[in-house]
Coordinates of C-alpha atoms in Angstrom, one line a residue:
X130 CA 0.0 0.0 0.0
X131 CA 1.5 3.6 -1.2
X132 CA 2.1 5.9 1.5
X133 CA 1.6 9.6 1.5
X134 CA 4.3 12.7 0.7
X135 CA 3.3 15.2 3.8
X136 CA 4.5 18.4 1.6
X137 CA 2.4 17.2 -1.4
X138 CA -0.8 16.2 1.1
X139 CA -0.1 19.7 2.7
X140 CA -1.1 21.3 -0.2
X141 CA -4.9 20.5 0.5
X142 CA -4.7 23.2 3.3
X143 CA -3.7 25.6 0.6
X144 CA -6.3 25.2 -1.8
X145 CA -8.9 25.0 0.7
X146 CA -8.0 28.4 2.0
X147 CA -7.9 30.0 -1.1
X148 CA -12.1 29.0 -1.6
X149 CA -12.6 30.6 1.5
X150 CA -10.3 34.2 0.9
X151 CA -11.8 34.2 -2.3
X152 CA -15.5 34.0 -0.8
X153 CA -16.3 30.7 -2.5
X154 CA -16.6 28.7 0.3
X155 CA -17.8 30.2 4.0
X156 CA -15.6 27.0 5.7
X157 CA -15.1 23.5 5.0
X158 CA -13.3 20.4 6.5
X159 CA -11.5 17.1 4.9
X160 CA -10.4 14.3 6.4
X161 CA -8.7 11.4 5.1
X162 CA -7.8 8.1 6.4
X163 CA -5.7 5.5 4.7
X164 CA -6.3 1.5 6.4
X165 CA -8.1 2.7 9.3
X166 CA -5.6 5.4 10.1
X167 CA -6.1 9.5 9.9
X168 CA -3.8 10.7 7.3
X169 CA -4.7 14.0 6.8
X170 CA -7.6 16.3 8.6
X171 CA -8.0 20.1 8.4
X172 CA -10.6 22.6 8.5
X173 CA -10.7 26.2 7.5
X174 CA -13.2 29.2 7.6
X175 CA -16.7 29.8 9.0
X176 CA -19.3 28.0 9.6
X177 CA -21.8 30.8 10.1
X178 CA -20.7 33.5 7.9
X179 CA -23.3 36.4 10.1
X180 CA -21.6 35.4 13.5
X181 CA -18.5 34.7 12.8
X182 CA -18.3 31.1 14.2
X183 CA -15.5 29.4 12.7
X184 CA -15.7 25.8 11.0
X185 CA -14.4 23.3 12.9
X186 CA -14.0 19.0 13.3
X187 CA -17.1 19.0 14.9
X188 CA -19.7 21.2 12.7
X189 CA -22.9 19.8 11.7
X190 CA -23.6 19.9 7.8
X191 CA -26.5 18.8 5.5
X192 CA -25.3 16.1 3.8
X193 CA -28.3 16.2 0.8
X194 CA -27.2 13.2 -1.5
X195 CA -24.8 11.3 0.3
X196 CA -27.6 9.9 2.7
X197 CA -28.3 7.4 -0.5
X198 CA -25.5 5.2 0.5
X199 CA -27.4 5.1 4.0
X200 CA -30.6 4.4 3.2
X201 CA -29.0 1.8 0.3
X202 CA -27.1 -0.1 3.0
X203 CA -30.5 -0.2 5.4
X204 CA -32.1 -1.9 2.1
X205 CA -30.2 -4.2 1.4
X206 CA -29.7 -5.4 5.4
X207 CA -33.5 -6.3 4.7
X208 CA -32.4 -8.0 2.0
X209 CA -29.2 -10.1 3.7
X210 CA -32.7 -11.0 6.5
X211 CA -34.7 -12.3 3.3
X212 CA -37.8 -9.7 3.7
X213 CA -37.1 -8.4 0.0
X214 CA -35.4 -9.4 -3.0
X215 CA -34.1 -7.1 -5.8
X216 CA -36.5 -7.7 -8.6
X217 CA -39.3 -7.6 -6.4
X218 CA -41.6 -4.6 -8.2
X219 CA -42.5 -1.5 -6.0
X220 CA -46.1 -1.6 -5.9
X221 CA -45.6 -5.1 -3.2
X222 CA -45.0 -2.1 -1.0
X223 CA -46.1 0.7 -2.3
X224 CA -49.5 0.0 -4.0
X225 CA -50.2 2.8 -5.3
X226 CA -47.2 2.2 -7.9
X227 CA -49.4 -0.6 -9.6
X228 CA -50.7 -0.4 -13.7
X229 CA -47.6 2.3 -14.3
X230 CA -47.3 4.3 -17.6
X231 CA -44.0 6.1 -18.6
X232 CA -43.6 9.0 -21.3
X233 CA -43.7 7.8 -24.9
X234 CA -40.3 8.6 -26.8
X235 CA -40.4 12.3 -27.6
X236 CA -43.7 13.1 -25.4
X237 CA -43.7 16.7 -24.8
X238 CA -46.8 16.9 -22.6
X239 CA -47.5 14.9 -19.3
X240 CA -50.6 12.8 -20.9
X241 CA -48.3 11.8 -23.8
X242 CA -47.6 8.2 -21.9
X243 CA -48.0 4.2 -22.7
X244 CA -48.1 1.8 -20.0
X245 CA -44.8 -0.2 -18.5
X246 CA -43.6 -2.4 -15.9
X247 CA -43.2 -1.3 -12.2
X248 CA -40.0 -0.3 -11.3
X249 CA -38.1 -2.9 -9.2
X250 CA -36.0 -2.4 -6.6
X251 CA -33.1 -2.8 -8.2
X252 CA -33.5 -0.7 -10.4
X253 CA -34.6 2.1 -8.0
X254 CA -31.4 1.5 -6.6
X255 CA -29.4 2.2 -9.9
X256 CA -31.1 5.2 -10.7
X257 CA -32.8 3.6 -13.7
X258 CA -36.3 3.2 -12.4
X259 CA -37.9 6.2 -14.8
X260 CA -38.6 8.3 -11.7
X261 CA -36.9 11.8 -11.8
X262 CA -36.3 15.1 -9.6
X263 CA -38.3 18.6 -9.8
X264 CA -34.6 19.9 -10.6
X265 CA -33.9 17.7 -13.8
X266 CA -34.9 19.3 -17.4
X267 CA -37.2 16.9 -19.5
X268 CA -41.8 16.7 -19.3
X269 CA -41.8 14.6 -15.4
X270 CA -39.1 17.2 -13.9
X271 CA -41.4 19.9 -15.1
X272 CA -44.3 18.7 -13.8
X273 CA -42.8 17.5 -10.3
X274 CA -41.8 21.2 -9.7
X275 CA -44.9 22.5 -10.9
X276 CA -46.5 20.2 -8.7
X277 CA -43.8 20.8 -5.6
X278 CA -43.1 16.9 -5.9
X279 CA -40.5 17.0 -3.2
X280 CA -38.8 14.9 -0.3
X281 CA -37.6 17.7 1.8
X282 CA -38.3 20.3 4.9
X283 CA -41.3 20.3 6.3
X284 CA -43.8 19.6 3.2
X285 CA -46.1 16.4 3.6
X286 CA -45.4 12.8 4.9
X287 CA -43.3 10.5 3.3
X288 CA -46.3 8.1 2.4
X289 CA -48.3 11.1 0.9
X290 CA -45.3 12.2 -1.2
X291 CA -45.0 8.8 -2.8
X292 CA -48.4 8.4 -3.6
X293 CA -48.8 11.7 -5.0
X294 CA -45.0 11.0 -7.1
X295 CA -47.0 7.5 -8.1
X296 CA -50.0 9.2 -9.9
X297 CA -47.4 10.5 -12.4
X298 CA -46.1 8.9 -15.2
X299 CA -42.8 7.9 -15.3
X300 CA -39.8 9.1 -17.5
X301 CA -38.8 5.9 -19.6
X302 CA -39.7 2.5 -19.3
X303 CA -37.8 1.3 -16.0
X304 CA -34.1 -0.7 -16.9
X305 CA -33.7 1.7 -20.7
X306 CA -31.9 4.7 -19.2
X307 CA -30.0 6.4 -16.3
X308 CA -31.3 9.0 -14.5
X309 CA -30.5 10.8 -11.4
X310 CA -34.1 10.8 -9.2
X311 CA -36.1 10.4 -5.9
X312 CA -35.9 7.1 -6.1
X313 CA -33.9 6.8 -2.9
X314 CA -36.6 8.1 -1.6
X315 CA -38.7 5.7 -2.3
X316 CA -36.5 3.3 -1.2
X317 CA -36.6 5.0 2.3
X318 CA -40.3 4.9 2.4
X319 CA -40.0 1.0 1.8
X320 CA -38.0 0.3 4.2
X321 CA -40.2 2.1 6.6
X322 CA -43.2 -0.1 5.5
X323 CA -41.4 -3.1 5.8
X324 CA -40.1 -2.7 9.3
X325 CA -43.1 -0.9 10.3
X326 CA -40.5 1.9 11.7
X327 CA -40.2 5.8 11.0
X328 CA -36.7 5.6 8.9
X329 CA -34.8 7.4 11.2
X330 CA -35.5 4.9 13.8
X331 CA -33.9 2.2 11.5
X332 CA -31.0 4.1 10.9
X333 CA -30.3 4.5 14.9
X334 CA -31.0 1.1 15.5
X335 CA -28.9 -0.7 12.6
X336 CA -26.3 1.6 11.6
X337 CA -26.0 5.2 13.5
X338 CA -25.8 3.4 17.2
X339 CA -23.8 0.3 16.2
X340 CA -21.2 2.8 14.3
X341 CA -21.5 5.4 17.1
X342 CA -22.7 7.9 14.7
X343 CA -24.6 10.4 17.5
X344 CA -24.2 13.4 15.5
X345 CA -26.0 11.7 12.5
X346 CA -29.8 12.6 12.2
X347 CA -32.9 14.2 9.9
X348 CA -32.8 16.4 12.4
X349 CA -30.3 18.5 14.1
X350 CA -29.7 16.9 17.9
X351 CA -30.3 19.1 20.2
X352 CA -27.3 18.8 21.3
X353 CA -25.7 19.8 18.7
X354 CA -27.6 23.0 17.6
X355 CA -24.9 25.3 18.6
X356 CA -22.9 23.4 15.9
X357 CA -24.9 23.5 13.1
X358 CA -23.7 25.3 9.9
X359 CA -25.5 27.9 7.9
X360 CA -26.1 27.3 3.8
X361 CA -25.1 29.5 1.0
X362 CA -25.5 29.6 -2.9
X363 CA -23.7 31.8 -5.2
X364 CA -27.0 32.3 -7.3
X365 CA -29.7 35.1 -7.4
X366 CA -32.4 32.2 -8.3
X367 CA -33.5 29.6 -6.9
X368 CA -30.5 27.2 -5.9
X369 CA -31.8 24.0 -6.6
X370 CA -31.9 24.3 -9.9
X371 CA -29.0 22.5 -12.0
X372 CA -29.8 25.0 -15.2
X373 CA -28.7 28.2 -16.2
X374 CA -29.4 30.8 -13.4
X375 CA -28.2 34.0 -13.0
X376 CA -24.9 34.5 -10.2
X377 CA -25.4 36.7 -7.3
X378 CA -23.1 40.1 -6.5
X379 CA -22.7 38.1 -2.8
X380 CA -20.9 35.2 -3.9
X381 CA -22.0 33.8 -0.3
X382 CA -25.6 34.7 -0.2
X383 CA -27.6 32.6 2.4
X384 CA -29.9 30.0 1.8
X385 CA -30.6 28.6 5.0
X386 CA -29.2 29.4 8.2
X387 CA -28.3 27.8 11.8
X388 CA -31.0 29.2 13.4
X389 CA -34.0 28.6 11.6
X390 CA -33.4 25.9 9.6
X391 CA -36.0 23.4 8.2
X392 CA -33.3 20.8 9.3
X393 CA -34.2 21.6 12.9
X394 CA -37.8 20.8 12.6
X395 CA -38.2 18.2 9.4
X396 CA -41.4 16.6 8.3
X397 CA -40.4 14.3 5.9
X398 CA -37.6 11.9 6.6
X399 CA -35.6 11.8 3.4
X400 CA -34.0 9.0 2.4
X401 CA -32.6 10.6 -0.7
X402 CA -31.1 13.5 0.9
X403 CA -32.7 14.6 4.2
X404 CA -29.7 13.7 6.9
X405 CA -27.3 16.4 8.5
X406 CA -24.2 15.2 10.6
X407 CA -20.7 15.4 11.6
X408 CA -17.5 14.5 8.9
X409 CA -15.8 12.2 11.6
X410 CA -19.6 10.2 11.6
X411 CA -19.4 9.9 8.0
X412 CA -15.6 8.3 8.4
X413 CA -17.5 6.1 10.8
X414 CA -19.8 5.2 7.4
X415 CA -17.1 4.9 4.8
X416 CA -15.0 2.8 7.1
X417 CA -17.6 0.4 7.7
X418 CA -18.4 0.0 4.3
X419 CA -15.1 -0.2 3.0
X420 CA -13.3 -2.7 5.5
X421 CA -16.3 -4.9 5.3
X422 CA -19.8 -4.5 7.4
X423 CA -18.1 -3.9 10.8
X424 CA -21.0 -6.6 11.8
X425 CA -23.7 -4.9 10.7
X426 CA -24.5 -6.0 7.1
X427 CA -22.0 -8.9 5.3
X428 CA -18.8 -8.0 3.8
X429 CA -20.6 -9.6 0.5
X430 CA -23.3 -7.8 0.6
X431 CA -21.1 -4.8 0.3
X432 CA -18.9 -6.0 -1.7
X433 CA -21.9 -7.1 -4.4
X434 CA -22.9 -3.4 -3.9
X435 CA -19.7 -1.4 -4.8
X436 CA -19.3 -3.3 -8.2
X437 CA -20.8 -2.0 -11.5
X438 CA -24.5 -2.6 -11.6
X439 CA -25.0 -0.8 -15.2
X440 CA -24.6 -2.6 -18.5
X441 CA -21.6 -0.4 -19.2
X442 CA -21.0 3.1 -17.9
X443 CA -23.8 6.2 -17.0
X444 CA -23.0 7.5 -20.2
X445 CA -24.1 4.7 -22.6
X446 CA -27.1 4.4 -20.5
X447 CA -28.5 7.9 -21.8
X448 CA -28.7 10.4 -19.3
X449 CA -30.6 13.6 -19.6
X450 CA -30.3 14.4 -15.8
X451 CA -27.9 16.3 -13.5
X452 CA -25.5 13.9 -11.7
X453 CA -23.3 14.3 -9.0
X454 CA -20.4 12.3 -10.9
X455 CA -19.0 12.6 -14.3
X456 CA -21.1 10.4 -16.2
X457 CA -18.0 8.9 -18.8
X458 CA -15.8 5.9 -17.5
X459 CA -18.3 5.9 -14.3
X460 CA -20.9 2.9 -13.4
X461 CA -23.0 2.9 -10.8
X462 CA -23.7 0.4 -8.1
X463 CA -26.5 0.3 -5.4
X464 CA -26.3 4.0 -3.4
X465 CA -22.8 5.3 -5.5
X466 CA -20.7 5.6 -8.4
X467 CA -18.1 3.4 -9.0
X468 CA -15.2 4.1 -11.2
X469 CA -14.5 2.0 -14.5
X470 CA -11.7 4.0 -16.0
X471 CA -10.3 6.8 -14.8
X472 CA -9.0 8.2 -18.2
X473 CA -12.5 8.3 -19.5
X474 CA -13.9 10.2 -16.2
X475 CA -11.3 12.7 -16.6
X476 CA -10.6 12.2 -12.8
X477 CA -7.7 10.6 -11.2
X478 CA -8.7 7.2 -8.8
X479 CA -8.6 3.8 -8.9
X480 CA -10.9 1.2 -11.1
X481 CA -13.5 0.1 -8.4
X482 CA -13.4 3.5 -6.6
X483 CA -17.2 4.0 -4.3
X484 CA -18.2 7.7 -3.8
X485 CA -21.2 10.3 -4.1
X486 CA -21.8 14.0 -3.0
X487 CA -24.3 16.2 -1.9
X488 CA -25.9 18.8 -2.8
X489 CA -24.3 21.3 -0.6
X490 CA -20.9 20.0 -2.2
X491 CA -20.0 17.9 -0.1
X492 CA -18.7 14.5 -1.2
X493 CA -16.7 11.3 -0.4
X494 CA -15.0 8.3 -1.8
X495 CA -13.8 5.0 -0.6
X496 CA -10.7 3.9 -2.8
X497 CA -9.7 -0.3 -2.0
X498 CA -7.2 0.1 -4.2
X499 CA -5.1 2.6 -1.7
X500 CA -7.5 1.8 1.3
X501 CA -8.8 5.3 1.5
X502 CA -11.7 6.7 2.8
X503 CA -12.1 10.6 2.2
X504 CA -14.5 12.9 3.1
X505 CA -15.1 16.8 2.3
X506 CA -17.7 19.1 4.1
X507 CA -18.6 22.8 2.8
X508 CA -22.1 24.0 2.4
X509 CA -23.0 25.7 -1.0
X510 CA -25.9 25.0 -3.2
X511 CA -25.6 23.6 -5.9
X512 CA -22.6 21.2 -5.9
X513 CA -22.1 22.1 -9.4
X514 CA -20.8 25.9 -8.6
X515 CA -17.0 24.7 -8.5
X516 CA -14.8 22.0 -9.9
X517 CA -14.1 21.3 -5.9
X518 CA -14.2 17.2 -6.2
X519 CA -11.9 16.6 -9.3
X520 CA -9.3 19.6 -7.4
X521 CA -9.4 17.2 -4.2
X522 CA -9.0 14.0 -6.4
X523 CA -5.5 15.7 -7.9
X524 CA -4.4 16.7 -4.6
X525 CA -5.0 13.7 -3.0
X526 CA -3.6 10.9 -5.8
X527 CA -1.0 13.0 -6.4
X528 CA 0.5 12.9 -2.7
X529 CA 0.6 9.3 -2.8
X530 CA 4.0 7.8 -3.1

């Protein structure tokens, strides 16, 4: 296993620091751990730009996107206990998904459909179900943020928001394309159904106790409200939108601050995106998934997970949606990305590389190759505003000896 040059790896600090003078980035943290061991942590900046409270190990973030891997792990501990199997369709849990119609090719209306299969799990889990997000371009986004189609804050149940999702059609027949969606979701509102259990309740009791994640919630401990970082966007618009929207003159505009936050009192337990919590938790995550279940789920069931679940990479599976991940030389397995070639991705790492980010911009990846975990925290919406992630990757691969 390579080591690591210190003066190269000190160069993260550098970089990092420059996002924050230049007002990109309020604060933000990394931590990296090579075979169980802390390599590298540092943290620079604010984490409440208004009071002046700096960012530090401890700061709670939203993590948006990179509670997938979470609520794909809880999933498929169901499955490793035989109470579901990956082909099964939706609508065994979920009725309301039953008789589903998808968009014909080229439909440029919402009634323009013909009916399909039900999505299965599986492919809910791969992102190629035919569900979408209010955020994505194409007829269903449209109509899901017309019709405010969201897992988030304080709007609706879970079980209301998927029946009201299941009334629409879908994007494509479930298993013909790719694309980034709510589908997680989904998942998480399964997985309360089967275990008869508000999500968050199966979190504490399989992963976040056993791991000694205490930090890790949907809703900011109480404990930890003193903690909790404030969110920014560079954009005059709306910030959850992945399209063209015009930049703000306050490169660090606000979006949602400590204090009243709809992370402090959330309605809907998001399994997609919903969970806030600490970066030395999330090394608790990554480590557990990459050394092999840490007793908790089987180190085959993890290791069937991280593989490539796609018929080739994201790209020949033809995605219209915004992605997290470049979409060339990437697969994807059940809750991440998983790198095929790293030439083709345009990003260094190693072939069988396991990572996602958030929303905010935050991101990780677990690298077997190099026995890496790594972890970066900022908040600023949309994860798309910088080239943060491939900057990290450089820094990172290119300290390693």
């Amino acid at each position: 296993m390579p080591g690591f040059d210190k003066d190269r790896l000190n160069r993260i600090a550098g970089w990092m620091q420059s996002y924050v003078d230049d007002r990109r980035f309020a604060g933000a943290s990394v931590l990296v751990a090579q075979g169980g061991r802390e390599a590298y942590y540092h943290d620079c900046g604010l984490r409440d730009v208004a009071s002046g409270l700096p960012w530090q190990r401890d700061t709670v973030a939203r993590i948006y996107s990179m509670t997938k891997p979470v609520t794909s792990v809880a999933l498929m501990m169901l499955a490793e206990r035989g109470l579901i199997h990956l082909d099964a369709p939706l609508s065994d849990f979920i009725p309301s998904f039953k008789d589903m119609h998808c968009l014909r090719a080229g439909a440029t209306s919402i009634d323009q459909t013909e009916a399909c299969e039900t999505p299965t799990l599986h492919q809910l889990l791969t992102h190629t179900s035919g569900l979408s997000y209010g955020f994505n371009p194409g007829v269903l986004g449209k109509a899901m943020a017309e019709q405010q189609i969201e897992f988030r804050g304080t709007k609706g149940t879970m079980a209301e928001m998927a029946d009201r999702l299941s009334v629409l059609p879908l994007a494509f027949a479930p298993g013909t394309r790719w694309e980034y969606s709510v589908a997680t979701d989904i998942l998480g509102r399964v997985i309360e159904v089967i275990t008869g259990k508000a999500l968050e309740q199966v979190f504490i009791d399989e992963i976040f106790d056993p791991l000694g994640m205490n930090d890790t919630r949907f809703k900011v401990p109480a404990h930890a409200h003193d903690r909790f970082a404030a969110c920014y966007t560079p954009l005059a618009g709306s910030a959850f939108s992945v399209g063209k929207v015009d930049k703000s003159a306050e490169t660090l505009r606000e979006l949602d601050g400590s204090a009243k936050s709809p992370f402090l009192h959330p309605q809907i337990q998001s399994g997609g995106g919903g969970l806030v919590g600490t970066i030395d938790d999330y090394l608790k995550f990554t480590e557990m998934m990459r050394t092999g279940g840490a007793g908790i789920i089987g180190p085959k069931t993890l290791a069937f997970m991280m593989r490539n679940h796609l018929g080739g990479d994201i790209a020949s599976m033809g995605p219209r949606s915004f992605a997290e991940q470049p979409m060339e030389g990437t697969g994807f397995g059940l809750g991440g990305a998983i790198m095929l070639d790293p030439g083709r991705a345009r990003a260094p790492g190693s072939i069988g590389d396991f990572s996602w980010g958030g929303m905010a911009s935050t991101a990780f990846w677990i690298d077997p190759v190099n026995e890496l975990s790594v972890i970066f925290f900022t908040q600023l919406i949309p994860s798309s505003s910088y080239p943060a992630r491939p900057q990290l990757r450089a820094l990172i691969h290119g300290a390693l000896t």
